[in-house]
Amino acid sequence: MAKKDKKSKGKEKVAKAPAPAPEEPKVEAPAEAPAEAPAAKKPAGGISAALVKELREQTGAGMMDCKKALTENDGDMEKAVEWLRKKGIASADKKAGRVAAEGLVDSYIHTGGRVGVLVEVNCETDFVARGDKFKALVRDIAMQIAACPNVVYVKSEDVDPEFVAKEKAIEMGREDLASKPENIREKIVQGRIDKQLKEMSLMDQPYIKDQTITVQELVKRTIADLGENIQVRRFSRFVLGEGIEKEETNFAEEVAAQTGQK
């Protein structure tokens, strides 16, 4: 009996033993907020188009000049603006309002004498007009015109508004746009018209000696270099025999006719 009581008391003790307190969940200390990374000066993957556009709007400099300024200064906008000012590029548009009544009329005749160009480029003073750098610019522009058969105007803004309206009406009636909503058609047509006008504009052409810049950017660089307003005023392009109706003859028939006469 003693053993039995002892066993019962043991069980009783086990039964009465307090249940272990549930383990409190571990609360992890909040991770330290990462130190704020310094603003990246140079966007990943190179200079972004948005950054180039912002600098261009701020300074009026050419696209390639803005991109170069940002690249040279690791994407730092303030330093890029300063870089452009030191080069004189940022001030090119400010000179655009000055009167440019001097300059040169120059010609270029392409090899073989089948294509010729006359061009007038203006600057502010006769001193600059007689300089080698200005003369070289005028010569290069004349060669550019000779190489661009589709160019008709100096700038796209010079295109006759009636011509633009007519071309827009034609594009709006294209079959490939018939199923498009009106607002979408407008955007597509405007894109096509803008492209067409650029193809007709001298200043929008890639420069023949450096395809990374346009003729407009070439002129701006020269403005920065010479410190005067420079404007391409007008040009004429001559192609040998252009506009002449040529009589077309059938060589075989001509030979046969001559043989029959004999």
Rosetta silent file (secondary structure, phi, psi, omega in degrees, C-alpha in Angstrom):
SEQUENCE: MAKKDKKSKGKEKVAKAPAPAPEEPKVEAPAEAPAEAPAAKKPAGGISAALVKELREQTGAGMMDCKKALTENDGDMEKAVEWLRKKGIASADKKAGRVAAEGLVDSYIHTGGRVGVLVEVNCETDFVARGDKFKALVRDIAMQIAACPNVVYVKSEDVDPEFVAKEKAIEMGREDLASKPENIREKIVQGRIDKQLKEMSLMDQPYIKDQTITVQELVKRTIADLGENIQVRRFSRFVLGEGIEKEETNFAEEVAAQTGQK
SCORE:     score description
SCORE:     0.000 S_00000001
   1 L     0.000  -37.563 -179.631    0.000    0.000    0.000 S_00000001
   2 H   -60.321  -41.957  179.337    2.863    2.302    0.827 S_00000001
   3 H   -61.826  -42.878 -177.607    4.256    1.858   -2.674 S_00000001
   4 H   -62.939  -41.463 -179.914    0.899    2.557   -4.205 S_00000001
   5 H   -65.505  -38.329 -179.790    0.491    5.754   -2.209 S_00000001
   6 H   -62.189  -39.754 -178.924    3.959    6.845   -3.134 S_00000001
   7 H   -67.291  -40.080 -179.240    3.179    6.311   -6.804 S_00000001
   8 H   -64.996  -41.183  178.907   -0.090    8.201   -6.490 S_00000001
   9 H   -62.451  -34.491  178.761    1.661   11.068   -4.792 S_00000001
  10 H   -64.673  -42.124  179.652    4.175   11.117   -7.658 S_00000001
  11 H   -65.113  -38.594 -178.578    1.400   11.313  -10.177 S_00000001
  12 H   -63.301  -40.672  178.604   -0.262   14.029   -8.195 S_00000001
  13 H   -61.832  -40.697 -179.480    2.895   16.001   -8.140 S_00000001
  14 H   -64.414  -41.995 -177.905    3.222   15.667  -11.922 S_00000001
  15 H   -64.694  -35.660 -176.302   -0.355   16.699  -12.419 S_00000001
  16 H   -84.602  -11.191 -179.016    0.031   19.730  -10.222 S_00000001
  17 L   -61.462  128.776 -178.512    3.285   20.881  -11.799 S_00000001
  18 L   -63.464  137.068  179.430    2.613   24.204  -13.535 S_00000001
  19 L   -65.286  140.151 -179.779    2.684   24.097  -17.293 S_00000001
  20 L   -60.169  138.514 -179.992    5.692   25.845  -18.742 S_00000001
  21 L   -62.828  135.703  179.878    4.949   29.376  -19.839 S_00000001
  22 L   -60.099  140.622 -177.296    4.576   29.646  -23.587 S_00000001
  23 L   -68.098  126.157 -178.988    7.672   30.955  -25.234 S_00000001
  24 L   -68.815  135.936  179.990    7.253   34.562  -26.117 S_00000001
  25 L   -62.421  139.606  179.716    7.657   35.223  -29.793 S_00000001
  26 L   -73.426  126.385  177.172   10.939   36.786  -30.638 S_00000001
  27 L   -98.348  114.001 -178.628   10.551   40.328  -31.766 S_00000001
  28 L   -74.179  136.876  178.315   13.222   41.145  -34.233 S_00000001
  29 L   -63.375  135.725 -178.953   14.753   44.528  -33.831 S_00000001
  30 L   -58.172  133.604 -178.907   13.722   46.755  -36.693 S_00000001
  31 L   -64.925  141.730 -179.863   16.316   46.740  -39.370 S_00000001
  32 L   -65.504  132.923  178.165   18.211   49.934  -39.624 S_00000001
  33 L   -61.098  131.539 -179.238   17.011   52.021  -42.511 S_00000001
  34 L   -60.407  140.779  179.224   19.658   51.924  -45.193 S_00000001
  35 L   -57.820  135.632 -178.087   21.652   55.054  -45.381 S_00000001
  36 L   -61.971  123.090 -177.790   20.254   57.265  -48.082 S_00000001
  37 L   -70.338  141.119  178.223   22.332   56.751  -51.144 S_00000001
  38 L   -63.231  144.149 -179.227   23.817   59.884  -52.575 S_00000001
  39 L   -57.324  127.820 -178.875   22.044   61.067  -55.673 S_00000001
  40 L   -69.848  130.115 -179.949   23.626   59.421  -58.632 S_00000001
  41 L   -78.374  -38.959 -177.704   25.233   61.943  -60.837 S_00000001
  42 L  -110.940  116.374 -178.232   25.423   59.728  -63.836 S_00000001
  43 L   -59.037  147.659 -179.634   22.282   57.697  -64.608 S_00000001
  44 L   -60.205  136.895  177.918   22.747   53.943  -64.884 S_00000001
  45 L    82.390    7.070  178.105   23.449   52.911  -68.423 S_00000001
  46 L   113.265 -172.125 -178.321   24.593   56.376  -69.484 S_00000001
  47 L   -78.863  126.404 -177.170   23.043   59.809  -69.845 S_00000001
  48 L   -76.070  154.609  178.898   19.252   59.605  -70.143 S_00000001
  49 H   -64.126  -34.190 -179.695   17.342   61.293  -72.943 S_00000001
  50 H   -64.459  -37.925  179.901   15.221   63.128  -70.350 S_00000001
  51 H   -68.746  -40.001  177.863   18.338   64.672  -68.802 S_00000001
  52 H   -63.513  -43.042  179.790   19.613   65.751  -72.215 S_00000001
  53 H   -61.853  -42.482 -179.548   16.220   67.288  -73.016 S_00000001
  54 H   -61.485  -44.422  179.914   16.177   69.179  -69.704 S_00000001
  55 H   -67.203  -37.014 -179.790   19.627   70.654  -70.337 S_00000001
  56 H   -65.081  -42.279  178.957   18.705   71.530  -73.902 S_00000001
  57 H   -66.525  -32.192 -177.645   15.570   73.387  -72.777 S_00000001
  58 H   -76.588  -34.679 -172.873   17.573   75.216  -70.127 S_00000001
  59 H  -111.895  -22.577 -176.302   20.452   76.318  -72.349 S_00000001
  60 L    79.599    5.096  179.441   19.220   76.172  -75.945 S_00000001
  61 L   -75.666  163.438 -179.944   22.335   74.200  -76.908 S_00000001
  62 L   -68.347  159.203 -176.718   22.212   71.366  -79.439 S_00000001
  63 H   -57.742  -47.787 -178.116   21.298   67.828  -78.455 S_00000001
  64 H   -68.242  -34.146  176.843   24.761   66.380  -79.016 S_00000001
  65 H   -65.253  -41.508  178.937   26.386   69.313  -77.211 S_00000001
  66 H   -64.402  -43.181 -179.818   24.095   68.735  -74.209 S_00000001
  67 H   -63.273  -41.634  179.063   24.850   65.029  -74.190 S_00000001
  68 H   -65.766  -40.106  179.671   28.578   65.689  -74.349 S_00000001
  69 H   -62.478  -42.331  179.767   28.349   68.279  -71.560 S_00000001
  70 H   -69.227  -38.390  179.352   26.511   65.820  -69.295 S_00000001
  71 H   -65.827  -42.845 -179.541   28.912   62.993  -70.144 S_00000001
  72 H   -66.059  -23.312 -175.847   31.950   65.147  -69.421 S_00000001
  73 L  -117.784   26.936  175.057   30.468   66.133  -66.048 S_00000001
  74 L    51.928   36.952  175.105   29.064   62.755  -64.914 S_00000001
  75 L    79.870    4.873  179.955   25.462   63.854  -65.333 S_00000001
  76 L   -77.898  115.330 -174.021   25.769   66.888  -63.052 S_00000001
  77 H   -62.529  -46.610 -177.564   23.321   69.467  -64.456 S_00000001
  78 H   -62.475  -44.059  179.930   24.932   72.565  -62.939 S_00000001
  79 H   -67.337  -34.022  179.206   28.414   71.613  -64.089 S_00000001
  80 H   -65.870  -41.512  177.168   27.062   70.753  -67.546 S_00000001
  81 H   -61.143  -44.079  179.485   25.476   74.219  -67.847 S_00000001
  82 H   -63.056  -40.996  179.760   28.769   75.800  -66.776 S_00000001
  83 H   -60.883  -44.103  179.489   30.675   73.648  -69.270 S_00000001
  84 H   -65.048  -39.165  179.760   28.407   74.793  -72.107 S_00000001
  85 H   -65.970  -38.773  178.786   28.767   78.434  -71.090 S_00000001
  86 H   -64.278  -35.896  179.313   32.542   78.164  -71.043 S_00000001
  87 H   -77.423  -14.151 -179.121   32.426   76.716  -74.535 S_00000001
  88 L    84.734    0.553 -175.567   30.111   79.514  -75.619 S_00000001
  89 L   -72.207  -38.680 -175.913   27.536   77.030  -76.906 S_00000001
  90 L   -64.979  -21.505 -177.121   24.795   77.957  -74.457 S_00000001
  91 L   -93.297    1.402 -175.705   24.811   81.556  -75.666 S_00000001
  92 L   -60.571  -44.508 -178.650   24.328   80.710  -79.355 S_00000001
  93 H   -67.955  -28.358  179.332   20.543   81.161  -79.292 S_00000001
  94 H   -66.122  -25.394 -179.437   20.872   84.482  -77.470 S_00000001
  95 H   -83.838   -8.625 -174.199   22.741   85.825  -80.487 S_00000001
  96 H   -63.733  -24.356 -178.679   19.948   84.753  -82.857 S_00000001
  97 H   -82.490   -8.663 -179.150   18.137   88.077  -82.440 S_00000001
  98 L   -74.445  150.371  179.121   21.056   90.161  -83.656 S_00000001
  99 L   -71.568  127.775  177.734   21.000   91.636  -87.142 S_00000001
 100 L  -121.192   94.431 -175.277   23.108   89.578  -89.551 S_00000001
 101 L  -112.311   -7.521  175.479   23.438   91.570  -92.786 S_00000001
 102 E   -94.793 -173.491  177.902   27.002   90.699  -93.757 S_00000001
 103 E   135.294 -153.065 -176.866   28.242   87.342  -94.970 S_00000001
 104 E  -142.383  148.396  164.648   28.964   85.533  -98.210 S_00000001
 105 E  -108.117  122.967 -176.103   27.297   84.189 -101.321 S_00000001
 106 E  -130.421  163.745 -179.278   29.200   81.102 -102.367 S_00000001
 107 E  -129.599  156.318  173.810   28.874   78.357 -104.957 S_00000001
 108 E  -142.098  126.405  177.080   29.710   74.702 -105.176 S_00000001
 109 E  -112.048  119.610 -177.820   29.853   72.673 -108.377 S_00000001
 110 L   -72.017  153.637 -178.977   29.912   68.938 -107.866 S_00000001
 111 L   -51.088  128.809 -179.049   32.426   66.787 -109.757 S_00000001
 112 L    99.963  -13.960  175.989   31.270   66.321 -113.342 S_00000001
 113 L    70.004   22.915 -178.912   29.406   69.605 -113.448 S_00000001
 114 L   -97.650  -16.649  179.003   25.937   68.040 -113.195 S_00000001
 115 E  -133.295  131.613  178.462   24.935   69.563 -109.838 S_00000001
 116 E  -136.011  152.879 -177.223   25.566   73.136 -108.679 S_00000001
 117 E  -135.424  139.680  167.869   24.606   75.169 -105.622 S_00000001
 118 E  -119.498  131.827 -178.394   24.386   78.872 -104.749 S_00000001
 119 E  -140.019  142.902  174.562   23.964   79.729 -101.069 S_00000001
 120 E  -113.949  123.414  176.868   23.825   82.918  -98.990 S_00000001
 121 E  -122.117  128.890 -175.599   24.977   82.735  -95.372 S_00000001
 122 E  -105.397  149.289  171.346   24.842   85.853  -93.189 S_00000001
 123 E  -137.913 -173.579 -173.995   26.866   87.012  -90.188 S_00000001
 124 L   -88.295  -34.218 -174.309   27.129   90.314  -88.296 S_00000001
 125 L  -130.319  153.373  177.443   30.426   91.792  -89.500 S_00000001
 126 H   -66.454  -30.344  179.733   32.521   91.847  -92.627 S_00000001
 127 H   -58.772  -47.323  178.882   35.532   90.910  -90.482 S_00000001
 128 H   -68.907  -38.699 -178.150   34.003   87.514  -89.637 S_00000001
 129 H   -59.711  -30.642 -178.490   32.690   87.074  -93.197 S_00000001
 130 L   -90.871   -1.931 -179.282   36.247   87.245  -94.554 S_00000001
 131 L   -78.538  154.574 -176.680   37.630   84.821  -92.012 S_00000001
 132 H   -64.125  -37.126 -177.589   38.645   81.278  -92.914 S_00000001
 133 H   -66.725  -40.684  178.737   36.300   79.618  -90.398 S_00000001
 134 H   -68.154  -42.585  178.596   33.224   81.375  -91.762 S_00000001
 135 H   -60.500  -39.998  179.114   34.245   80.648  -95.338 S_00000001
 136 H   -64.499  -39.135  177.693   34.720   76.981  -94.463 S_00000001
 137 H   -61.950  -47.291 -179.403   31.230   76.882  -92.935 S_00000001
 138 H   -60.897  -41.050  179.536   29.635   78.404  -96.045 S_00000001
 139 H   -63.604  -44.399 -179.816   31.506   75.950  -98.233 S_00000001
 140 H   -64.730  -36.403  178.968   30.398   72.980  -96.143 S_00000001
 141 H   -67.956  -39.723  177.124   26.770   74.143  -96.244 S_00000001
 142 H   -62.056  -42.267  177.521   26.920   74.450 -100.039 S_00000001
 143 H   -64.853  -38.021  178.401   28.283   70.896 -100.262 S_00000001
 144 H   -60.053  -45.447 -179.772   25.544   69.737  -97.900 S_00000001
 145 H   -62.618  -41.318  179.171   22.850   71.176 -100.177 S_00000001
 146 H   -61.813  -32.331 -176.809   24.409   69.500 -103.212 S_00000001
 147 L   -85.849   -4.082 -174.773   24.294   66.154 -101.381 S_00000001
 148 L  -122.008   87.441 -176.742   20.626   66.480 -100.346 S_00000001
 149 L   -65.412  -22.244 -177.818   18.284   66.315 -103.357 S_00000001
 150 L   -87.087   -9.327 -176.707   15.133   66.388 -101.175 S_00000001
 151 L   -76.701  127.641 -178.060   16.046   69.600  -99.368 S_00000001
 152 L  -123.902  -29.691 -175.146   13.894   72.549 -100.474 S_00000001
 153 E  -120.435  159.012  175.990   13.737   74.889  -97.471 S_00000001
 154 L   -70.862  -50.277 -179.744   16.227   76.290  -94.989 S_00000001
 155 L  -128.475  156.676  179.678   14.037   75.443  -91.968 S_00000001
 156 H   -64.546  -26.457  178.751   10.885   73.379  -91.549 S_00000001
 157 H   -67.842  -16.146 -178.454    9.116   76.551  -90.367 S_00000001
 158 H   -83.322  -10.124 -177.360    9.604   77.976  -93.882 S_00000001
 159 L   -65.813  137.773 -179.068    7.383   75.354  -95.526 S_00000001
 160 L   -59.260  124.382 -179.985    4.224   76.793  -97.063 S_00000001
 161 H   -57.024  -32.708  178.488    1.284   76.205  -94.645 S_00000001
 162 H   -65.049  -38.027  177.178   -0.984   75.367  -97.604 S_00000001
 163 H   -64.640  -43.372  180.000    1.383   72.576  -98.604 S_00000001
 164 H   -61.706  -44.305 -179.859    1.377   71.233  -95.030 S_00000001
 165 H   -63.223  -40.759  179.320   -2.444   71.306  -94.880 S_00000001
 166 H   -64.736  -44.691  179.541   -2.720   69.503  -98.220 S_00000001
 167 H   -64.921  -36.592  178.856   -0.258   66.790  -97.184 S_00000001
 168 H   -65.108  -41.483  178.685   -2.062   66.344  -93.882 S_00000001
 169 H   -62.557  -39.732  178.852   -5.388   65.870  -95.672 S_00000001
 170 H   -64.024  -45.773 -178.496   -3.819   63.240  -97.935 S_00000001
 171 H   -65.196  -37.235 -179.847   -2.323   61.361  -94.977 S_00000001
 172 H   -64.375  -24.107 -179.108   -5.609   61.463  -93.046 S_00000001
 173 L   -93.332    4.579 -179.985   -7.270   59.677  -95.975 S_00000001
 174 L   -63.570  141.612 -178.399   -4.786   56.816  -96.145 S_00000001
 175 H   -64.304  -32.212 -176.896   -6.372   53.350  -96.069 S_00000001
 176 H   -69.617  -10.567  179.558   -3.979   52.077  -93.408 S_00000001
 177 H  -108.840   -0.238 -173.675   -5.446   54.606  -90.957 S_00000001
 178 L   -58.458  -35.037 -175.959   -9.116   54.082  -91.772 S_00000001
 179 L   -88.964   -2.569 -177.029   -9.739   51.801  -88.770 S_00000001
 180 L   -82.826  146.528  173.701   -7.886   53.998  -86.284 S_00000001
 181 L   -61.759  155.174 -174.885   -9.699   56.285  -83.803 S_00000001
 182 H   -54.907  -46.190 -177.201   -9.653   59.964  -84.727 S_00000001
 183 H   -66.644  -33.979  178.392   -7.189   61.006  -81.985 S_00000001
 184 H   -70.260  -41.023  178.325   -4.782   58.188  -82.886 S_00000001
 185 H   -60.065  -41.764  179.774   -4.963   59.091  -86.559 S_00000001
 186 H   -58.684  -45.178 -178.634   -4.110   62.697  -85.723 S_00000001
 187 H   -65.721  -43.402 -179.511   -0.973   61.662  -83.825 S_00000001
 188 H   -63.718  -45.610 -178.823    0.195   59.271  -86.537 S_00000001
 189 H   -63.936  -42.270  179.038   -0.402   61.819  -89.296 S_00000001
 190 H   -61.518  -39.304  177.041    1.384   64.566  -87.357 S_00000001
 191 H   -62.464  -41.349  179.392    4.381   62.267  -86.902 S_00000001
 192 H   -66.881  -41.086  179.950    4.471   61.558  -90.636 S_00000001
 193 H   -65.638  -44.192  179.013    4.179   65.250  -91.514 S_00000001
 194 H   -59.258  -41.579  179.010    6.950   66.223  -89.079 S_00000001
 195 H   -63.994  -42.917 -179.991    9.215   63.587  -90.612 S_00000001
 196 H   -63.750  -41.871 -179.379    8.460   64.819  -94.118 S_00000001
 197 H   -66.211  -37.141  178.012    9.157   68.440  -93.200 S_00000001
 198 H   -65.120  -36.181  179.113   12.496   67.503  -91.619 S_00000001
 199 H   -67.399  -24.208 -179.607   13.490   65.697  -94.804 S_00000001
 200 H   -92.337   -9.578 -174.253   12.806   68.922  -96.722 S_00000001
 201 E   -99.150  127.522  179.085   14.659   71.161  -94.255 S_00000001
 202 L   -61.311  -45.722 -173.753   18.368   71.908  -94.625 S_00000001
 203 L   -66.976  -19.992 -179.695   18.922   72.676  -90.935 S_00000001
 204 L   -91.117   -3.261 -177.399   17.487   69.310  -89.860 S_00000001
 205 L   -75.854  142.121  171.389   19.814   67.248  -92.068 S_00000001
 206 E   -62.112  134.191 -177.548   22.610   65.155  -90.529 S_00000001
 207 E   -65.573  129.962 -173.098   25.855   66.944  -91.331 S_00000001
 208 L   -62.477  -26.307 -178.763   27.631   65.101  -94.152 S_00000001
 209 L   -94.671   -8.665  178.573   31.038   65.278  -92.433 S_00000001
 210 E  -157.882   94.313 -173.617   29.759   64.255  -88.990 S_00000001
 211 E   -67.159   -6.968 -179.647   26.480   62.319  -88.912 S_00000001
 212 E   -81.699  -10.349  178.617   26.178   62.717  -85.125 S_00000001
 213 E  -127.202  161.529  175.714   25.161   66.375  -85.480 S_00000001
 214 E   -95.932  170.993  176.317   22.723   68.309  -87.662 S_00000001
 215 H   -62.465  -36.804  178.080   23.463   71.314  -89.844 S_00000001
 216 H   -59.347  -43.506  179.640   21.702   73.429  -87.211 S_00000001
 217 H   -68.834  -34.253  175.154   24.110   72.181  -84.544 S_00000001
 218 H   -60.757  -45.936  179.663   27.060   72.826  -86.868 S_00000001
 219 H   -63.081  -42.394 -179.923   25.937   76.443  -87.268 S_00000001
 220 H   -62.451  -39.127  178.442   25.467   76.833  -83.492 S_00000001
 221 H   -64.456  -37.566  179.122   28.985   75.581  -82.843 S_00000001
 222 H   -69.973  -36.384  175.486   30.333   78.108  -85.319 S_00000001
 223 H   -59.490  -45.706  179.443   28.303   80.867  -83.635 S_00000001
 224 H   -62.836  -36.508 -176.822   29.886   79.890  -80.306 S_00000001
 225 H   -74.574  -41.635 -175.389   33.322   79.848  -81.894 S_00000001
 226 H   -94.465  -17.553  176.499   33.081   83.161  -83.779 S_00000001
 227 L    76.725   19.503  178.626   30.813   85.000  -81.338 S_00000001
 228 L  -130.937  155.146  173.710   28.390   86.305  -83.964 S_00000001
 229 L   -67.281  134.918  178.710   24.899   85.490  -85.116 S_00000001
 230 L  -130.181  129.921 -179.230   24.993   83.311  -88.249 S_00000001
 231 E  -133.118  133.285  169.753   21.984   82.588  -90.435 S_00000001
 232 E   -83.171  116.370 -172.666   21.570   80.542  -93.603 S_00000001
 233 E   -89.491  -49.794 -176.108   19.295   82.843  -95.576 S_00000001
 234 E  -162.517  163.694  178.026   18.595   81.149  -98.910 S_00000001
 235 E  -157.545  160.946  173.156   19.930   78.744 -101.486 S_00000001
 236 E  -135.369  139.308 -179.951   19.322   77.365 -104.970 S_00000001
 237 E  -118.226  127.132 -177.287   20.205   73.908 -106.220 S_00000001
 238 E  -113.975  130.173  176.794   20.719   73.313 -109.931 S_00000001
 239 E  -119.591  128.506 -176.756   20.601   69.901 -111.581 S_00000001
 240 L   -56.025  126.576  176.355   21.670   69.587 -115.210 S_00000001
 241 L    79.386    1.520 -177.673   18.675   69.086 -117.497 S_00000001
 242 L   -64.364  129.208  177.747   16.140   69.373 -114.681 S_00000001
 243 L    88.646   -7.187  179.295   12.685   70.332 -116.010 S_00000001
 244 L   -89.891  129.340  177.212   13.537   69.769 -119.651 S_00000001
 245 L   -79.701  118.042 -178.217   11.289   67.320 -121.463 S_00000001
 246 L   -96.179  136.481  178.758   13.571   64.916 -123.243 S_00000001
 247 L   -74.602  124.089 -179.495   12.460   63.153 -126.375 S_00000001
 248 L   -95.176  129.583 -179.495   12.482   59.426 -125.793 S_00000001
 249 L  -122.754  147.976  176.458   13.405   57.263 -128.775 S_00000001
 250 L   -92.119  113.269 -173.639   13.346   53.535 -129.291 S_00000001
 251 H   -60.796  -40.305 -178.450   16.829   52.615 -130.479 S_00000001
 252 H   -64.339  -43.862  179.382   15.681   49.396 -132.219 S_00000001
 253 H   -65.145  -37.543 -179.727   12.933   51.221 -134.130 S_00000001
 254 H   -63.878  -42.848  179.948   15.365   53.978 -135.087 S_00000001
 255 H   -65.998  -42.671 -179.477   17.832   51.453 -136.515 S_00000001
 256 H   -63.493  -38.671  179.976   15.055   49.623 -138.370 S_00000001
 257 H   -65.796  -40.494  179.735   13.790   52.873 -139.846 S_00000001
 258 H   -67.903  -34.641  179.091   17.256   53.813 -141.027 S_00000001
 259 H   -68.602  -39.973 -179.884   17.745   50.340 -142.567 S_00000001
 260 H   -65.965  -31.335  178.756   14.445   50.563 -144.434 S_00000001
 261 H   -68.743  -27.522  179.981   15.437   53.875 -145.905 S_00000001
 262 L   -78.930    0.000    0.000   18.493   52.268 -147.425 S_00000001
